[in-house]
Amino acid sequence: MNLPIKVYSDYVCPYCYFAEHMLDQATQGQVVTVEWMPFELRPAPSQTLRPEGEYLERVWRESVYPMAEQLGVQIVLPRISPQPHTGLAFEGYQYALDHKKGKAYTHRMFTAFFQEEQNIGELDVLCNLAQELDLDRQTFKRALETGQYRERHLVSLRHATEEMHITAVPTFVFDRHVLRGVPSSAVLQQFLTQARS
């Protein structure tokens, strides 16, 4: 039986990057369909965090880096200040979905930001990354410049907040089952088993 899994996430959330890794591990050998759902932690025009600030420095030192070491995930605190808004990147995600590249696009956003420190809030950066995924650069660029996918992205955000009552990421949803935060692989596997029953 195929298990549809929705994961609400933001591209600038390191725990969402960890969630991708843990979900891949927990679902090996299983038939699952993972749908990444947009959730902007700090949508424009709200201020985003600065990597040189005390909050991010402390969180990464005390939580993110130790978890990354435990999971064996390569990650760095991107020195992009302030952190980018992710609305445009999520509009690009809607384009990628239309071209059957949603999962690959999500993974590339995570690695571009957390491994290569690329500014995924910039149009040219997003176009380069889309091209890497064999998406047509000019069509992708035009779609983002004209806001072709903006309303669809906003509908996704409203669905997350108003219908699903998402307040934090990552959040995993399997049918009626909801799991918030970054679980261990064992907890995630147990949750998947319960969702199937």
mmCIF file with all atom_site columns, N, CA and C in Angstrom, residues 74-115:
data_model
loop_
_atom_site.group_PDB
_atom_site.id
_atom_site.type_symbol
_atom_site.label_atom_id
_atom_site.label_alt_id
_atom_site.label_comp_id
_atom_site.label_asym_id
_atom_site.label_entity_id
_atom_site.label_seq_id
_atom_site.pdbx_PDB_ins_code
_atom_site.Cartn_x
_atom_site.Cartn_y
_atom_site.Cartn_z
_atom_site.occupancy
_atom_site.B_iso_or_equiv
_atom_site.pdbx_formal_charge
_atom_site.auth_seq_id
_atom_site.auth_comp_id
_atom_site.auth_asym_id
_atom_site.auth_atom_id
_atom_site.pdbx_PDB_model_num
ATOM 1   N N  . GLN A 1 74  ? 26.186 16.736 6.161   1.00 0.00 ? 74  GLN A N  1
ATOM 2   C CA . GLN A 1 74  ? 27.056 17.901 5.975   1.00 0.00 ? 74  GLN A CA 1
ATOM 3   C C  . GLN A 1 74  ? 26.195 19.160 5.951   1.00 0.00 ? 74  GLN A C  1
ATOM 4   N N  . ILE A 1 75  ? 26.529 20.117 6.815   1.00 0.00 ? 75  ILE A N  1
ATOM 5   C CA . ILE A 1 75  ? 25.733 21.343 6.894   1.00 0.00 ? 75  ILE A CA 1
ATOM 6   C C  . ILE A 1 75  ? 26.586 22.458 7.482   1.00 0.00 ? 75  ILE A C  1
ATOM 7   N N  . VAL A 1 76  ? 26.346 23.686 7.021   1.00 0.00 ? 76  VAL A N  1
ATOM 8   C CA . VAL A 1 76  ? 27.021 24.854 7.584   1.00 0.00 ? 76  VAL A CA 1
ATOM 9   C C  . VAL A 1 76  ? 25.981 25.949 7.799   1.00 0.00 ? 76  VAL A C  1
ATOM 10  N N  . LEU A 1 77  ? 26.246 26.812 8.758   1.00 0.00 ? 77  LEU A N  1
ATOM 11  C CA . LEU A 1 77  ? 25.400 27.992 8.958   1.00 0.00 ? 77  LEU A CA 1
ATOM 12  C C  . LEU A 1 77  ? 25.716 28.974 7.838   1.00 0.00 ? 77  LEU A C  1
ATOM 13  N N  . PRO A 1 78  ? 24.795 29.168 6.879   1.00 0.00 ? 78  PRO A N  1
ATOM 14  C CA . PRO A 1 78  ? 25.084 30.054 5.743   1.00 0.00 ? 78  PRO A CA 1
ATOM 15  C C  . PRO A 1 78  ? 25.336 31.484 6.213   1.00 0.00 ? 78  PRO A C  1
ATOM 16  N N  . ARG A 1 79  ? 26.392 32.078 5.719   1.00 0.00 ? 79  ARG A N  1
ATOM 17  C CA . ARG A 1 79  ? 26.751 33.450 6.089   1.00 0.00 ? 79  ARG A CA 1
ATOM 18  C C  . ARG A 1 79  ? 26.095 34.460 5.160   1.00 0.00 ? 79  ARG A C  1
ATOM 19  N N  . ILE A 1 80  ? 24.838 34.256 4.895   1.00 0.00 ? 80  ILE A N  1
ATOM 20  C CA . ILE A 1 80  ? 24.043 35.192 4.103   1.00 0.00 ? 80  ILE A CA 1
ATOM 21  C C  . ILE A 1 80  ? 23.246 36.021 5.094   1.00 0.00 ? 80  ILE A C  1
ATOM 22  N N  . SER A 1 81  ? 23.493 37.326 5.110   1.00 0.00 ? 81  SER A N  1
ATOM 23  C CA . SER A 1 81  ? 22.875 38.179 6.121   1.00 0.00 ? 81  SER A CA 1
ATOM 24  C C  . SER A 1 81  ? 22.176 39.375 5.476   1.00 0.00 ? 81  SER A C  1
ATOM 25  N N  . PRO A 1 82  ? 20.883 39.529 5.781   1.00 0.00 ? 82  PRO A N  1
ATOM 26  C CA . PRO A 1 82  ? 20.036 38.611 6.541   1.00 0.00 ? 82  PRO A CA 1
ATOM 27  C C  . PRO A 1 82  ? 19.695 37.379 5.720   1.00 0.00 ? 82  PRO A C  1
ATOM 28  N N  . GLN A 1 83  ? 19.143 36.363 6.369   1.00 0.00 ? 83  GLN A N  1
ATOM 29  C CA . GLN A 1 83  ? 18.739 35.171 5.640   1.00 0.00 ? 83  GLN A CA 1
ATOM 30  C C  . GLN A 1 83  ? 17.691 35.532 4.596   1.00 0.00 ? 83  GLN A C  1
ATOM 31  N N  . PRO A 1 84  ? 17.656 34.798 3.498   1.00 0.00 ? 84  PRO A N  1
ATOM 32  C CA . PRO A 1 84  ? 16.702 35.141 2.436   1.00 0.00 ? 84  PRO A CA 1
ATOM 33  C C  . PRO A 1 84  ? 15.266 34.801 2.799   1.00 0.00 ? 84  PRO A C  1
ATOM 34  N N  . HIS A 1 85  ? 14.346 35.578 2.257   1.00 0.00 ? 85  HIS A N  1
ATOM 35  C CA . HIS A 1 85  ? 12.952 35.150 2.259   1.00 0.00 ? 85  HIS A CA 1
ATOM 36  C C  . HIS A 1 85  ? 12.825 34.006 1.254   1.00 0.00 ? 85  HIS A C  1
ATOM 37  N N  . THR A 1 86  ? 11.883 33.112 1.475   1.00 0.00 ? 86  THR A N  1
ATOM 38  C CA . THR A 1 86  ? 11.797 31.926 0.628   1.00 0.00 ? 86  THR A CA 1
ATOM 39  C C  . THR A 1 86  ? 10.569 31.902 -0.280  1.00 0.00 ? 86  THR A C  1
ATOM 40  N N  . GLY A 1 87  ? 9.815  32.974 -0.301  1.00 0.00 ? 87  GLY A N  1
ATOM 41  C CA . GLY A 1 87  ? 8.613  32.999 -1.132  1.00 0.00 ? 87  GLY A CA 1
ATOM 42  C C  . GLY A 1 87  ? 8.896  32.742 -2.599  1.00 0.00 ? 87  GLY A C  1
ATOM 43  N N  . LEU A 1 88  ? 9.918  33.396 -3.151  1.00 0.00 ? 88  LEU A N  1
ATOM 44  C CA . LEU A 1 88  ? 10.247 33.229 -4.569  1.00 0.00 ? 88  LEU A CA 1
ATOM 45  C C  . LEU A 1 88  ? 10.708 31.802 -4.846  1.00 0.00 ? 88  LEU A C  1
ATOM 46  N N  . ALA A 1 89  ? 11.511 31.251 -3.935  1.00 0.00 ? 89  ALA A N  1
ATOM 47  C CA . ALA A 1 89  ? 11.965 29.868 -4.102  1.00 0.00 ? 89  ALA A CA 1
ATOM 48  C C  . ALA A 1 89  ? 10.782 28.912 -4.108  1.00 0.00 ? 89  ALA A C  1
ATOM 49  N N  . PHE A 1 90  ? 9.773  29.193 -3.280  1.00 0.00 ? 90  PHE A N  1
ATOM 50  C CA . PHE A 1 90  ? 8.593  28.337 -3.250  1.00 0.00 ? 90  PHE A CA 1
ATOM 51  C C  . PHE A 1 90  ? 7.731  28.507 -4.490  1.00 0.00 ? 90  PHE A C  1
ATOM 52  N N  . GLU A 1 91  ? 7.738  29.701 -5.091  1.00 0.00 ? 91  GLU A N  1
ATOM 53  C CA . GLU A 1 91  ? 7.064  29.843 -6.375  1.00 0.00 ? 91  GLU A CA 1
ATOM 54  C C  . GLU A 1 91  ? 7.755  28.961 -7.414  1.00 0.00 ? 91  GLU A C  1
ATOM 55  N N  . GLY A 1 92  ? 9.081  28.914 -7.329  1.00 0.00 ? 92  GLY A N  1
ATOM 56  C CA . GLY A 1 92  ? 9.832  28.021 -8.208  1.00 0.00 ? 92  GLY A CA 1
ATOM 57  C C  . GLY A 1 92  ? 9.496  26.562 -7.957  1.00 0.00 ? 92  GLY A C  1
ATOM 58  N N  . TYR A 1 93  ? 9.212  26.240 -6.709  1.00 0.00 ? 93  TYR A N  1
ATOM 59  C CA . TYR A 1 93  ? 8.818  24.872 -6.373  1.00 0.00 ? 93  TYR A CA 1
ATOM 60  C C  . TYR A 1 93  ? 7.514  24.496 -7.075  1.00 0.00 ? 93  TYR A C  1
ATOM 61  N N  . GLN A 1 94  ? 6.578  25.427 -7.130  1.00 0.00 ? 94  GLN A N  1
ATOM 62  C CA . GLN A 1 94  ? 5.315  25.150 -7.823  1.00 0.00 ? 94  GLN A CA 1
ATOM 63  C C  . GLN A 1 94  ? 5.558  24.871 -9.304  1.00 0.00 ? 94  GLN A C  1
ATOM 64  N N  . TYR A 1 95  ? 6.492  25.608 -9.886  1.00 0.00 ? 95  TYR A N  1
ATOM 65  C CA . TYR A 1 95  ? 6.874  25.352 -11.282 1.00 0.00 ? 95  TYR A CA 1
ATOM 66  C C  . TYR A 1 95  ? 7.472  23.954 -11.391 1.00 0.00 ? 95  TYR A C  1
ATOM 67  N N  . ALA A 1 96  ? 8.374  23.619 -10.452 1.00 0.00 ? 96  ALA A N  1
ATOM 68  C CA . ALA A 1 96  ? 9.021  22.304 -10.483 1.00 0.00 ? 96  ALA A CA 1
ATOM 69  C C  . ALA A 1 96  ? 7.993  21.188 -10.344 1.00 0.00 ? 96  ALA A C  1
ATOM 70  N N  . LEU A 1 97  ? 6.973  21.391 -9.514  1.00 0.00 ? 97  LEU A N  1
ATOM 71  C CA . LEU A 1 97  ? 5.910  20.390 -9.372  1.00 0.00 ? 97  LEU A CA 1
ATOM 72  C C  . LEU A 1 97  ? 5.227  20.117 -10.706 1.00 0.00 ? 97  LEU A C  1
ATOM 73  N N  . ASP A 1 98  ? 4.974  21.174 -11.453 1.00 0.00 ? 98  ASP A N  1
ATOM 74  C CA . ASP A 1 98  ? 4.324  21.014 -12.750 1.00 0.00 ? 98  ASP A CA 1
ATOM 75  C C  . ASP A 1 98  ? 5.180  20.221 -13.728 1.00 0.00 ? 98  ASP A C  1
ATOM 76  N N  . HIS A 1 99  ? 6.478  20.152 -13.448 1.00 0.00 ? 99  HIS A N  1
ATOM 77  C CA . HIS A 1 99  ? 7.408  19.447 -14.329 1.00 0.00 ? 99  HIS A CA 1
ATOM 78  C C  . HIS A 1 99  ? 7.985  18.197 -13.663 1.00 0.00 ? 99  HIS A C  1
ATOM 79  N N  . LYS A 1 100 ? 7.242  17.682 -12.653 1.00 0.00 ? 100 LYS A N  1
ATOM 80  C CA . LYS A 1 100 ? 7.585  16.408 -11.993 1.00 0.00 ? 100 LYS A CA 1
ATOM 81  C C  . LYS A 1 100 ? 8.961  16.423 -11.340 1.00 0.00 ? 100 LYS A C  1
ATOM 82  N N  . LYS A 1 101 ? 9.369  17.602 -10.821 1.00 0.00 ? 101 LYS A N  1
ATOM 83  C CA . LYS A 1 101 ? 10.695 17.716 -10.207 1.00 0.00 ? 101 LYS A CA 1
ATOM 84  C C  . LYS A 1 101 ? 10.624 18.280 -8.792  1.00 0.00 ? 101 LYS A C  1
ATOM 85  N N  . GLY A 1 102 ? 9.463  18.138 -8.146  1.00 0.00 ? 102 GLY A N  1
ATOM 86  C CA . GLY A 1 102 ? 9.289  18.742 -6.831  1.00 0.00 ? 102 GLY A CA 1
ATOM 87  C C  . GLY A 1 102 ? 10.270 18.233 -5.792  1.00 0.00 ? 102 GLY A C  1
ATOM 88  N N  . LYS A 1 103 ? 10.447 16.927 -5.708  1.00 0.00 ? 103 LYS A N  1
ATOM 89  C CA . LYS A 1 103 ? 11.353 16.356 -4.713  1.00 0.00 ? 103 LYS A CA 1
ATOM 90  C C  . LYS A 1 103 ? 12.795 16.758 -4.980  1.00 0.00 ? 103 LYS A C  1
ATOM 91  N N  . ALA A 1 104 ? 13.219 16.683 -6.230  1.00 0.00 ? 104 ALA A N  1
ATOM 92  C CA . ALA A 1 104 ? 14.587 17.053 -6.592  1.00 0.00 ? 104 ALA A CA 1
ATOM 93  C C  . ALA A 1 104 ? 14.832 18.543 -6.331  1.00 0.00 ? 104 ALA A C  1
ATOM 94  N N  . TYR A 1 105 ? 13.839 19.362 -6.616  1.00 0.00 ? 105 TYR A N  1
ATOM 95  C CA . TYR A 1 105 ? 13.960 20.804 -6.387  1.00 0.00 ? 105 TYR A CA 1
ATOM 96  C C  . TYR A 1 105 ? 14.122 21.099 -4.904  1.00 0.00 ? 105 TYR A C  1
ATOM 97  N N  . THR A 1 106 ? 13.309 20.455 -4.078  1.00 0.00 ? 106 THR A N  1
ATOM 98  C CA . THR A 1 106 ? 13.402 20.656 -2.629  1.00 0.00 ? 106 THR A CA 1
ATOM 99  C C  . THR A 1 106 ? 14.786 20.281 -2.122  1.00 0.00 ? 106 THR A C  1
ATOM 100 N N  . HIS A 1 107 ? 15.271 19.133 -2.545  1.00 0.00 ? 107 HIS A N  1
ATOM 101 C CA . HIS A 1 107 ? 16.605 18.698 -2.110  1.00 0.00 ? 107 HIS A CA 1
ATOM 102 C C  . HIS A 1 107 ? 17.670 19.698 -2.546  1.00 0.00 ? 107 HIS A C  1
ATOM 103 N N  . ARG A 1 108 ? 17.546 20.213 -3.761  1.00 0.00 ? 108 ARG A N  1
ATOM 104 C CA . ARG A 1 108 ? 18.561 21.147 -4.268  1.00 0.00 ? 108 ARG A CA 1
ATOM 105 C C  . ARG A 1 108 ? 18.516 22.471 -3.520  1.00 0.00 ? 108 ARG A C  1
ATOM 106 N N  . MET A 1 109 ? 17.341 22.912 -3.103  1.00 0.00 ? 109 MET A N  1
ATOM 107 C CA . MET A 1 109 ? 17.259 24.133 -2.300  1.00 0.00 ? 109 MET A CA 1
ATOM 108 C C  . MET A 1 109 ? 17.998 23.945 -0.978  1.00 0.00 ? 109 MET A C  1
ATOM 109 N N  . PHE A 1 110 ? 17.792 22.801 -0.336  1.00 0.00 ? 110 PHE A N  1
ATOM 110 C CA . PHE A 1 110 ? 18.464 22.529 0.933   1.00 0.00 ? 110 PHE A CA 1
ATOM 111 C C  . PHE A 1 110 ? 19.984 22.500 0.768   1.00 0.00 ? 110 PHE A C  1
ATOM 112 N N  . THR A 1 111 ? 20.475 21.769 -0.223  1.00 0.00 ? 111 THR A N  1
ATOM 113 C CA . THR A 1 111 ? 21.932 21.646 -0.374  1.00 0.00 ? 111 THR A CA 1
ATOM 114 C C  . THR A 1 111 ? 22.551 22.966 -0.834  1.00 0.00 ? 111 THR A C  1
ATOM 115 N N  . ALA A 1 112 ? 21.840 23.698 -1.696  1.00 0.00 ? 112 ALA A N  1
ATOM 116 C CA . ALA A 1 112 ? 22.373 24.986 -2.158  1.00 0.00 ? 112 ALA A CA 1
ATOM 117 C C  . ALA A 1 112 ? 22.549 25.944 -0.984  1.00 0.00 ? 112 ALA A C  1
ATOM 118 N N  . PHE A 1 113 ? 21.577 25.949 -0.073  1.00 0.00 ? 113 PHE A N  1
ATOM 119 C CA . PHE A 1 113 ? 21.632 26.890 1.043   1.00 0.00 ? 113 PHE A CA 1
ATOM 120 C C  . PHE A 1 113 ? 22.547 26.390 2.161   1.00 0.00 ? 113 PHE A C  1
ATOM 121 N N  . PHE A 1 114 ? 22.364 25.147 2.570   1.00 0.00 ? 114 PHE A N  1
ATOM 122 C CA . PHE A 1 114 ? 23.049 24.659 3.768   1.00 0.00 ? 114 PHE A CA 1
ATOM 123 C C  . PHE A 1 114 ? 24.412 24.024 3.516   1.00 0.00 ? 114 PHE A C  1
ATOM 124 N N  . GLN A 1 115 ? 24.759 23.776 2.259   1.00 0.00 ? 115 GLN A N  1
ATOM 125 C CA . GLN A 1 115 ? 26.087 23.249 1.978   1.00 0.00 ? 115 GLN A CA 1
ATOM 126 C C  . GLN A 1 115 ? 26.940 24.223 1.172   1.00 0.00 ? 115 GLN A C  1
#
